[in-house]
Coordinates of C-alpha atoms in Angstrom, one line a residue:
M54 CA -38.0 104.9 29.6
K55 CA -35.8 106.1 26.8
K56 CA -33.2 107.2 29.3
Q57 CA -33.1 103.7 30.8
I58 CA -32.7 102.0 27.4
L59 CA -29.9 104.4 26.4
V60 CA -28.0 103.7 29.7
A61 CA -28.4 100.0 29.2
I62 CA -27.1 100.2 25.6
A63 CA -24.1 102.4 26.8
C64 CA -23.3 99.8 29.5
L65 CA -23.3 97.0 26.9
V66 CA -21.0 98.9 24.6
V67 CA -18.5 99.5 27.4
A68 CA -18.6 95.8 28.4
F69 CA -18.2 94.7 24.8
A70 CA -15.1 96.9 24.4
F71 CA -13.5 95.5 27.6
A72 CA -14.2 92.0 26.4
Q73 CA -12.4 92.7 23.1
K74 CA -9.3 94.0 25.0
K75 CA -9.4 91.0 27.4
G76 CA -9.4 88.5 24.5
L77 CA -6.6 90.2 22.7
K78 CA -4.5 90.5 25.8
A79 CA -5.0 86.8 26.5
A80 CA -3.8 85.9 23.0
E81 CA -0.8 88.2 23.4
K82 CA 0.1 86.6 26.7
A83 CA -0.3 83.1 25.3
I84 CA 2.0 83.9 22.3
K85 CA 4.7 85.3 24.6
S86 CA 4.6 82.1 26.6
N87 CA 4.7 80.0 23.4
N88 CA 1.3 78.5 24.0
Y89 CA 0.0 78.8 20.5
A90 CA -3.1 76.6 20.9
E91 CA -4.4 78.9 23.7
A92 CA -3.6 81.9 21.6
K93 CA -5.5 80.5 18.6
A94 CA -8.5 79.8 20.8
A95 CA -8.4 83.4 22.2
L96 CA -8.1 84.9 18.7
G97 CA -11.0 82.7 17.6
Q98 CA -13.2 84.2 20.3
A99 CA -12.1 87.7 19.3
E100 CA -12.7 87.1 15.6
G101 CA -16.4 87.4 16.1
M102 CA -16.0 90.9 17.4
L103 CA -13.6 92.0 14.6
S104 CA -16.1 94.0 12.7
S105 CA -16.8 96.3 15.7
M106 CA -13.2 96.7 16.8
D107 CA -11.5 100.1 16.5
D108 CA -8.4 100.5 14.4
K109 CA -6.0 100.0 17.3
L110 CA -7.5 96.7 18.4
S111 CA -8.0 95.6 14.9
S112 CA -4.3 96.1 14.1
K113 CA -3.4 94.1 17.3
Y114 CA -5.6 91.3 16.1
H115 CA -4.0 91.1 12.7
L116 CA -0.5 91.0 14.1

């Protein structure tokens, strides 16, 4: 039972990390195409995950 719970938690952590990257990439892409409203929306979604981001992703968010 403990093993199943640990595997489930590990899967959620990995999925959460990919979601952070996806949101930041979408914001970067929108900024490069001068679509600032879309970039603001993507950054708004990523803001909720800011506290759990690693340093590399956090620095991308603040740029």
